[in-house]
Short mmCIF file of C-alpha atoms in Angstrom, two decimals:
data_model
loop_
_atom_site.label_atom_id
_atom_site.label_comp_id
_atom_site.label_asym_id
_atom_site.label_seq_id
_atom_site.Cartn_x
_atom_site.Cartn_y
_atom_site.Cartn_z
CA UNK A 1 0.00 0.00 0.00
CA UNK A 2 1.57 3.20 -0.52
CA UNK A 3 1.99 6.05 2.08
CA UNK A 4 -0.38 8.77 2.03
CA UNK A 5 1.87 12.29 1.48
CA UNK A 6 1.53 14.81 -0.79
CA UNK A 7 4.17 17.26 -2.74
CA UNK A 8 5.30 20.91 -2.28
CA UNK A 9 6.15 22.85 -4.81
CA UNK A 10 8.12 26.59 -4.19
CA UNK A 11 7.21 28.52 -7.53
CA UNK A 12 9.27 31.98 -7.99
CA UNK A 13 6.98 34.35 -9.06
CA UNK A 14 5.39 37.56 -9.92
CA UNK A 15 3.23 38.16 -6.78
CA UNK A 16 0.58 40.22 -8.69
CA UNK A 17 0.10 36.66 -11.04
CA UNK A 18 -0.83 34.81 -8.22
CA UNK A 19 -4.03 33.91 -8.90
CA UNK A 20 -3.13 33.25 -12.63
CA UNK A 21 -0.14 30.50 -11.86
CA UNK A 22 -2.67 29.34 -9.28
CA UNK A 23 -5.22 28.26 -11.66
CA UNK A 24 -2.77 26.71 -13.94
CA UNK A 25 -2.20 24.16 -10.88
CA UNK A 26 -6.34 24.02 -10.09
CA UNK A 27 -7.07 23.21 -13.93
CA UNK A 28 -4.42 20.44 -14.20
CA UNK A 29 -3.05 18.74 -10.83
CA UNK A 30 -4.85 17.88 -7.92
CA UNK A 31 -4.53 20.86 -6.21
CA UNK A 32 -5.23 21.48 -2.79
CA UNK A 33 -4.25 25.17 -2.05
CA UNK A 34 -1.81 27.49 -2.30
CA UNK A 35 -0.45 30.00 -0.31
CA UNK A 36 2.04 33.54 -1.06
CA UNK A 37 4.21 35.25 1.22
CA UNK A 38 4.86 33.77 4.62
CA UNK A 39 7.46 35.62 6.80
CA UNK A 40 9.20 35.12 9.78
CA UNK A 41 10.02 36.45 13.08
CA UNK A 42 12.67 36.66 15.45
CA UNK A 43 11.98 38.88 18.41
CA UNK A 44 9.86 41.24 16.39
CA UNK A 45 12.21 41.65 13.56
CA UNK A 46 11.15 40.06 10.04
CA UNK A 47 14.23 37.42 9.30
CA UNK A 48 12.69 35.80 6.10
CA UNK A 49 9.97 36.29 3.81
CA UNK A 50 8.97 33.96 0.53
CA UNK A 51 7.85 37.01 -1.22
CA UNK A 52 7.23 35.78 -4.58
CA UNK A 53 7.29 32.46 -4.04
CA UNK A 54 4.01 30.41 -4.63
CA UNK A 55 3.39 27.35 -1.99
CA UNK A 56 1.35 24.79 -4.09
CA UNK A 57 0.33 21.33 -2.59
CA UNK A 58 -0.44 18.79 -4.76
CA UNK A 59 -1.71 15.55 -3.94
CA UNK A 60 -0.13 12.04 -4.62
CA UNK A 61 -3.50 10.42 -4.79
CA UNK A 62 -2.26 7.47 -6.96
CA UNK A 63 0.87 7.63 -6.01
CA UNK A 64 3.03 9.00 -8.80
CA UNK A 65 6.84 9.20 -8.83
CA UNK A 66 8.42 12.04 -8.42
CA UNK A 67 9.96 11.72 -11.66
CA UNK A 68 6.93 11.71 -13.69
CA UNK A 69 5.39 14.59 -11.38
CA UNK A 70 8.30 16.23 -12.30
CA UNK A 71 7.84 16.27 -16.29
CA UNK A 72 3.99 16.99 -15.80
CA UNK A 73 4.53 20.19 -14.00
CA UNK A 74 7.67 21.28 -16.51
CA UNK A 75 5.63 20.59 -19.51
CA UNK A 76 2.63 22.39 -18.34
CA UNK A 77 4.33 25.42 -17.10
CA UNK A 78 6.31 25.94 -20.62
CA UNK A 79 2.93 25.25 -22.55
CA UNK A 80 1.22 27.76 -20.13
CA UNK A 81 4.22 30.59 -19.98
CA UNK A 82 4.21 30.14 -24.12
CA UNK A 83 0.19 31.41 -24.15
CA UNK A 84 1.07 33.77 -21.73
CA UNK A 85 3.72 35.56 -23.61
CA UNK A 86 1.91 34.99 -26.99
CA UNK A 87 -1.43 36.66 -25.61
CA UNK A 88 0.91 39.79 -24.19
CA UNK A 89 2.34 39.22 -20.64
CA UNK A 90 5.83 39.55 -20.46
CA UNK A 91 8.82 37.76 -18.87
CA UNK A 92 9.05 40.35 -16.00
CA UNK A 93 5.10 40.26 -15.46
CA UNK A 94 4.76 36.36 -14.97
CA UNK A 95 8.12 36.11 -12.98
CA UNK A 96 10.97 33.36 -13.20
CA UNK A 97 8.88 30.58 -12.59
CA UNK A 98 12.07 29.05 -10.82
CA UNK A 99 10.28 25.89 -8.90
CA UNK A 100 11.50 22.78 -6.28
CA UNK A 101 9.67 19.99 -5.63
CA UNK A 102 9.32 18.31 -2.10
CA UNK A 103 7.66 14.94 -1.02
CA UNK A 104 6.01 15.27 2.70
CA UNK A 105 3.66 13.68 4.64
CA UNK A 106 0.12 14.77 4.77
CA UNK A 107 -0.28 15.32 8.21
CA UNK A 108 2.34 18.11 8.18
CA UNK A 109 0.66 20.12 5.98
CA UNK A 110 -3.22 20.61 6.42
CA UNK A 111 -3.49 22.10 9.64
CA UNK A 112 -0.46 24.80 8.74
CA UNK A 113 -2.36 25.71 5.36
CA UNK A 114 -5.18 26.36 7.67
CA UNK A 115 -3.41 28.80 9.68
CA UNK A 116 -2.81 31.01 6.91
CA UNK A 117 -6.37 32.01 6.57
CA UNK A 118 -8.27 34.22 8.42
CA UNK A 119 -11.74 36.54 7.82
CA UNK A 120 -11.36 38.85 5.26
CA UNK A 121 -13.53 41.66 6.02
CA UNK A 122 -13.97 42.99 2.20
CA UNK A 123 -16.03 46.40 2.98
CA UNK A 124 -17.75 47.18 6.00
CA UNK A 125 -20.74 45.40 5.17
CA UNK A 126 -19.18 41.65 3.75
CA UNK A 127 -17.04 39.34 5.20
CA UNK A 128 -15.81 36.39 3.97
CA UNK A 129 -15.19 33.61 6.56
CA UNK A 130 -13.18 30.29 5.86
CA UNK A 131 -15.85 27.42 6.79
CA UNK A 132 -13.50 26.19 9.63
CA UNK A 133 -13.91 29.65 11.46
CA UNK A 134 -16.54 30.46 14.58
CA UNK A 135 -17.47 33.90 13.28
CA UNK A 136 -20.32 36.27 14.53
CA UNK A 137 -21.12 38.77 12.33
CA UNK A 138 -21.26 42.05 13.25
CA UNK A 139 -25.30 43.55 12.93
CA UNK A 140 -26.17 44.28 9.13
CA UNK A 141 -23.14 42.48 7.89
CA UNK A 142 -23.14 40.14 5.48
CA UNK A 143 -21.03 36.67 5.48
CA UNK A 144 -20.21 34.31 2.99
CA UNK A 145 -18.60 30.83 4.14
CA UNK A 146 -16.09 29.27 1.56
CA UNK A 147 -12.70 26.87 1.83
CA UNK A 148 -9.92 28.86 0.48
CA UNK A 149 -7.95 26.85 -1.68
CA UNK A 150 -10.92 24.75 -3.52
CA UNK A 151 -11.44 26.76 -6.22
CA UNK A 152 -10.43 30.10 -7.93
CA UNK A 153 -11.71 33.40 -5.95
CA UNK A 154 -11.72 32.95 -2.34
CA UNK A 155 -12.22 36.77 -1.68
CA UNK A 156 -8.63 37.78 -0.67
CA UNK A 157 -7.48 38.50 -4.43
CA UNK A 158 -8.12 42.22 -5.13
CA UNK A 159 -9.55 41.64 -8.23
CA UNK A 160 -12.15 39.78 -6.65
CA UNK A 161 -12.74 42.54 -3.79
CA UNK A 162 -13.11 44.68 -6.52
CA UNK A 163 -16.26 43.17 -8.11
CA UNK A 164 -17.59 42.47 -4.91
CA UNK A 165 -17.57 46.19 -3.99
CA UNK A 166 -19.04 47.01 -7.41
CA UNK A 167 -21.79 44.84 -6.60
CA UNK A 168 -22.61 45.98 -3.60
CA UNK A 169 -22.58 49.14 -4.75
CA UNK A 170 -24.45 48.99 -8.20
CA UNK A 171 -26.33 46.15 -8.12
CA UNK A 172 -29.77 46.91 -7.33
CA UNK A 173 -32.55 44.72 -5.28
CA UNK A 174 -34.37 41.85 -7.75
CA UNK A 175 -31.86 42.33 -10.80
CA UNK A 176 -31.04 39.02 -12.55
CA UNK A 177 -26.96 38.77 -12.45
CA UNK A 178 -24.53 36.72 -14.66
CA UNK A 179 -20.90 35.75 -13.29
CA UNK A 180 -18.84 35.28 -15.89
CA UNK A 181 -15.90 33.14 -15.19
CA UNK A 182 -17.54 31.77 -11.58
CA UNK A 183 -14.60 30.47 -9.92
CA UNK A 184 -15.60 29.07 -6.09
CA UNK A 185 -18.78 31.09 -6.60
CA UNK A 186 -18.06 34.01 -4.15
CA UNK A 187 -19.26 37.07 -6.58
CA UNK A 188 -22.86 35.19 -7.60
CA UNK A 189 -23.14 34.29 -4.03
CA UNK A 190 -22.79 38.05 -2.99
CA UNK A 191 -25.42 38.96 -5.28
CA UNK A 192 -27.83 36.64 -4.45
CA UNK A 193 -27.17 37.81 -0.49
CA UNK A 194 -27.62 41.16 -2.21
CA UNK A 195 -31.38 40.62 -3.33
CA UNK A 196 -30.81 39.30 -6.78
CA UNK A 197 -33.84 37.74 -8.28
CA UNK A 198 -32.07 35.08 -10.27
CA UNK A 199 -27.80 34.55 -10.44
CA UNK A 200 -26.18 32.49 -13.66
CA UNK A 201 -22.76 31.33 -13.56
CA UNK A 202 -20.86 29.79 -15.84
CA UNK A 203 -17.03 28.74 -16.36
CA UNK A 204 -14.78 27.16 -18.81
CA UNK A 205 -13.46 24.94 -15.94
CA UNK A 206 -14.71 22.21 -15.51
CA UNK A 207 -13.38 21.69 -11.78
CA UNK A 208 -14.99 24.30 -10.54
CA UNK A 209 -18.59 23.56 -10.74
CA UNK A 210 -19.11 21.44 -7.75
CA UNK A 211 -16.96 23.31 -5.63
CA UNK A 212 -19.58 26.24 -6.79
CA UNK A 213 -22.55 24.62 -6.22
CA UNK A 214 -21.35 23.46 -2.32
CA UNK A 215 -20.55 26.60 -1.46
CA UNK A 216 -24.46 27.98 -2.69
CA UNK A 217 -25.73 25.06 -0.39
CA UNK A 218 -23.29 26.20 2.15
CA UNK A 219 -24.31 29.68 2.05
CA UNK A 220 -28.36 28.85 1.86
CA UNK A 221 -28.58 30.63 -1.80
CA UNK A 222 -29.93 29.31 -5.35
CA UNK A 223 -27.66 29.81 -8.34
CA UNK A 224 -27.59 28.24 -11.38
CA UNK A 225 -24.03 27.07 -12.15
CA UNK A 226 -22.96 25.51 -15.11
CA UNK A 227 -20.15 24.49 -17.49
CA UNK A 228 -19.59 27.25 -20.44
CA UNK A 229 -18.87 30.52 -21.88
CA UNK A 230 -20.61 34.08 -22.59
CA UNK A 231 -20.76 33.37 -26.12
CA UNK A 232 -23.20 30.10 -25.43
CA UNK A 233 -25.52 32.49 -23.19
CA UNK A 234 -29.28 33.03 -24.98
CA UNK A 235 -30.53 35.54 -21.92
CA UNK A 236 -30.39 38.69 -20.86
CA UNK A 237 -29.16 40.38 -17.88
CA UNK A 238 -29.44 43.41 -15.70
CA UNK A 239 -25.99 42.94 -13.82
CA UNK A 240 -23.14 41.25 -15.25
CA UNK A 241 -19.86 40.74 -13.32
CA UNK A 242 -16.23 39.25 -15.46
CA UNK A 243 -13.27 38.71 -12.97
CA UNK A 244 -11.24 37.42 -15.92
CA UNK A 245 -7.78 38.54 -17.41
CA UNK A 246 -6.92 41.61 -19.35
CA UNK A 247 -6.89 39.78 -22.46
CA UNK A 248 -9.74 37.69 -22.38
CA UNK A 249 -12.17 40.52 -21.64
CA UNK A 250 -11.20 42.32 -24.43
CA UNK A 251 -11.20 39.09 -26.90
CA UNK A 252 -14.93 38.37 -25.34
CA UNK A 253 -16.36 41.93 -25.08
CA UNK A 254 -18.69 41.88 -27.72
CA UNK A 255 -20.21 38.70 -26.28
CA UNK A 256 -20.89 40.42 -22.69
CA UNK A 257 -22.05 43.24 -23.99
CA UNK A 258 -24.75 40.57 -26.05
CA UNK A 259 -26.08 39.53 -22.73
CA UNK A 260 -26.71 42.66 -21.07
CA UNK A 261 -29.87 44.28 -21.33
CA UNK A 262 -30.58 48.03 -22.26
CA UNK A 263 -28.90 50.06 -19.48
CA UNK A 264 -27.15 47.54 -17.95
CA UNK A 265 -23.93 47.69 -15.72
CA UNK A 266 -21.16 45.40 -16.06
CA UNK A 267 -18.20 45.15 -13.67
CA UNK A 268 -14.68 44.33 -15.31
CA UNK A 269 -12.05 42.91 -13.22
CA UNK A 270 -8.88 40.86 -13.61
CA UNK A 271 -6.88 44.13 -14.59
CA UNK A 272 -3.52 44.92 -13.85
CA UNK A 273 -3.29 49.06 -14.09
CA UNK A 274 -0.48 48.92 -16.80
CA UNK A 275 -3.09 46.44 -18.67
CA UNK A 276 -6.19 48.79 -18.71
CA UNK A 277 -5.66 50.46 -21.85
CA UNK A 278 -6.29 46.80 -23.77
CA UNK A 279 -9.75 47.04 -21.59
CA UNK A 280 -10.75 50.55 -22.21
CA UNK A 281 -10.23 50.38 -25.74
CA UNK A 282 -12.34 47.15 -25.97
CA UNK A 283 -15.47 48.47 -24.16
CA UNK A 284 -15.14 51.56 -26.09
CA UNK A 285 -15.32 49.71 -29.22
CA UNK A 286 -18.24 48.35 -28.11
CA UNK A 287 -20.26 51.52 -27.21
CA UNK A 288 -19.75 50.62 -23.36
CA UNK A 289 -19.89 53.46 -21.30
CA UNK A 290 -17.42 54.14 -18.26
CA UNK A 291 -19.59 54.61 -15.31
CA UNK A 292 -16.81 54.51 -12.70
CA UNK A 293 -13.40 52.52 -12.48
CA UNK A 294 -12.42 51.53 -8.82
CA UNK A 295 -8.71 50.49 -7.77
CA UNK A 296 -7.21 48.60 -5.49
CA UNK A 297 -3.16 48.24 -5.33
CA UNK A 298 -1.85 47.23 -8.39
CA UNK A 299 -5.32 46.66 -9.71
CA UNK A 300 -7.93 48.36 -11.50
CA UNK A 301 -11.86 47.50 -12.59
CA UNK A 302 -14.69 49.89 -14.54
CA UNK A 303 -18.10 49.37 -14.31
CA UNK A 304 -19.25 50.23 -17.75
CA UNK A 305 -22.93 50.53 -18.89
CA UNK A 306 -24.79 49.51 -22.09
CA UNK A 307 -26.40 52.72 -23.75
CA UNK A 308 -27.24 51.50 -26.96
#
């Protein structure tokens, strides 16, 4: 019988790509979680930091060698740094991608990844709380329970924060929402909390979906959730919210702006600050109109509406 353990693996990057390299690992390994940036202390003094390094654990469900692990991970990272560069990221954007590989026993791991995580109090009005947590909201607040790691958008990315302040900000009571690009769920969960009538979600992964659909059950909402894209949508929506990469909003604008009703708001996310012109000139090509654009760090979003 062989040993339960799982792998390690220390990726040098980019820390504003995390969530990028992260979903190369969620999409092809059996990824547990990640984690960026632990540091160190020695009598209040920071010693060490792993500052763009990526923690990824990876399972050894069928017990692999390391050898073949290995080539799986070195061929996928190549193929994926190609696209990357071919679709306009550069070397300096997506970081070394330097990596070693470590074999260690599951119960070393689980309860540390654990530790890492903590509430995330997005605006003053939503939290969101890892589902091992005792939390008590605060009165009027709004909480949604997920387990970091499962999925992409756990509520700590910026990018994500951004949409979910655009929603709670624009999104008005009884609209029907689309979340394009779903992830764990988080942003159609939000709106539902919010008073949507009706939340769609779709996503070209098809990992994702369950891990979706538990945390609607686990947060006592109705989505729909299903496998696909914005350009196999036949509906109409009031609210539409895209946490998606520079590129691939402006290669897909035409078919969000196709699902949004007359005078609808949209909110665009995914966008480094140095990226936004790709994004403004692709909702202006459209006829979108800027309604506001909201930063956070490094990162940048517009809510744009349909007047056409």
């Amino acid at each position: 019988m062989v040993a339960e353990c799982y792998y390690e693996l220390r990726l040098k990057i980019n820390p504003e790509m995390e969530d990028l390299i992260a979903e190369i690992f969620f999409e092809n390994f059996d990824c547990e979680g990640v984690v960026l940036a632990e540091e160190t202390y020695k009598d209040l003094e920071m010693v060490s930091t792993t500052q763009g390094t990526l923690k990824i654990f990876l399972r050894n469900e069928y017990g692999d060698s390391y050898e073949d692990l290995l080539y799986d991970i070195e061929n996928v990272l190549d193929l994926s740094r190609e696209e990357f560069l071919s679709r306009g990221l550069t070397e300096d954007e997506l970081g070394s991608w330097e990596f070693v590989l470590e074999e260690k026993e599951t119960e070393d791991w689980s309860k540390k990844w654990k530790e890492q995580w903590d509430v995330t109090h997005v605006t003053e009005k939503i939290a969101v709380v890892p589902d091992w947590i005792e939390y008590k909201p605060k009165k009027g607040e709004i909480t949604i329970k997920l387990e970091p790691g499962c999925a992409f958008g756990t509520g700590t990315h910026q990018t994500t924060q951004l949409c979910m302040k655009a929603i709670e900000k624009y999104m008005q009571q009884d609209d029907r929402v689309a979340d394009i690009g779903m992830g764990s769920g988080i942003l159609s969960i939000l709106a539902k909390k919010l008073g949507a009538s009706y939340v769609y979600g779709c996503d070209v992964d098809e990992t994702v979906i369950d891990v979706a659909k538990e945390n609607a059950v686990k947060n006592n909402v109705e989505c729909i959730f299903e496998l696909g894209s914005a350009d196999k949508i036949n509906d109409k929506f009031d609210f539409i919210v895209a946490n998606i990469l520079h590129f691939v909003l402006a290669e897909i604008m035409g078919d969000l702006k196709s699902i949004m009703k007359p005078s609808a708001l949209m909110s665009l996310s995914g966008i480094l600050y140095e990226k936004r012109d790709c994004v403004i000139a692709a909702y202006q090509a459209h006829g979108l109109e800027l309604v506001e654009e909201i930063e956070q760090d490094q990162w940048t979003s517009f809510v744009v509406k349909r007047v056409d």
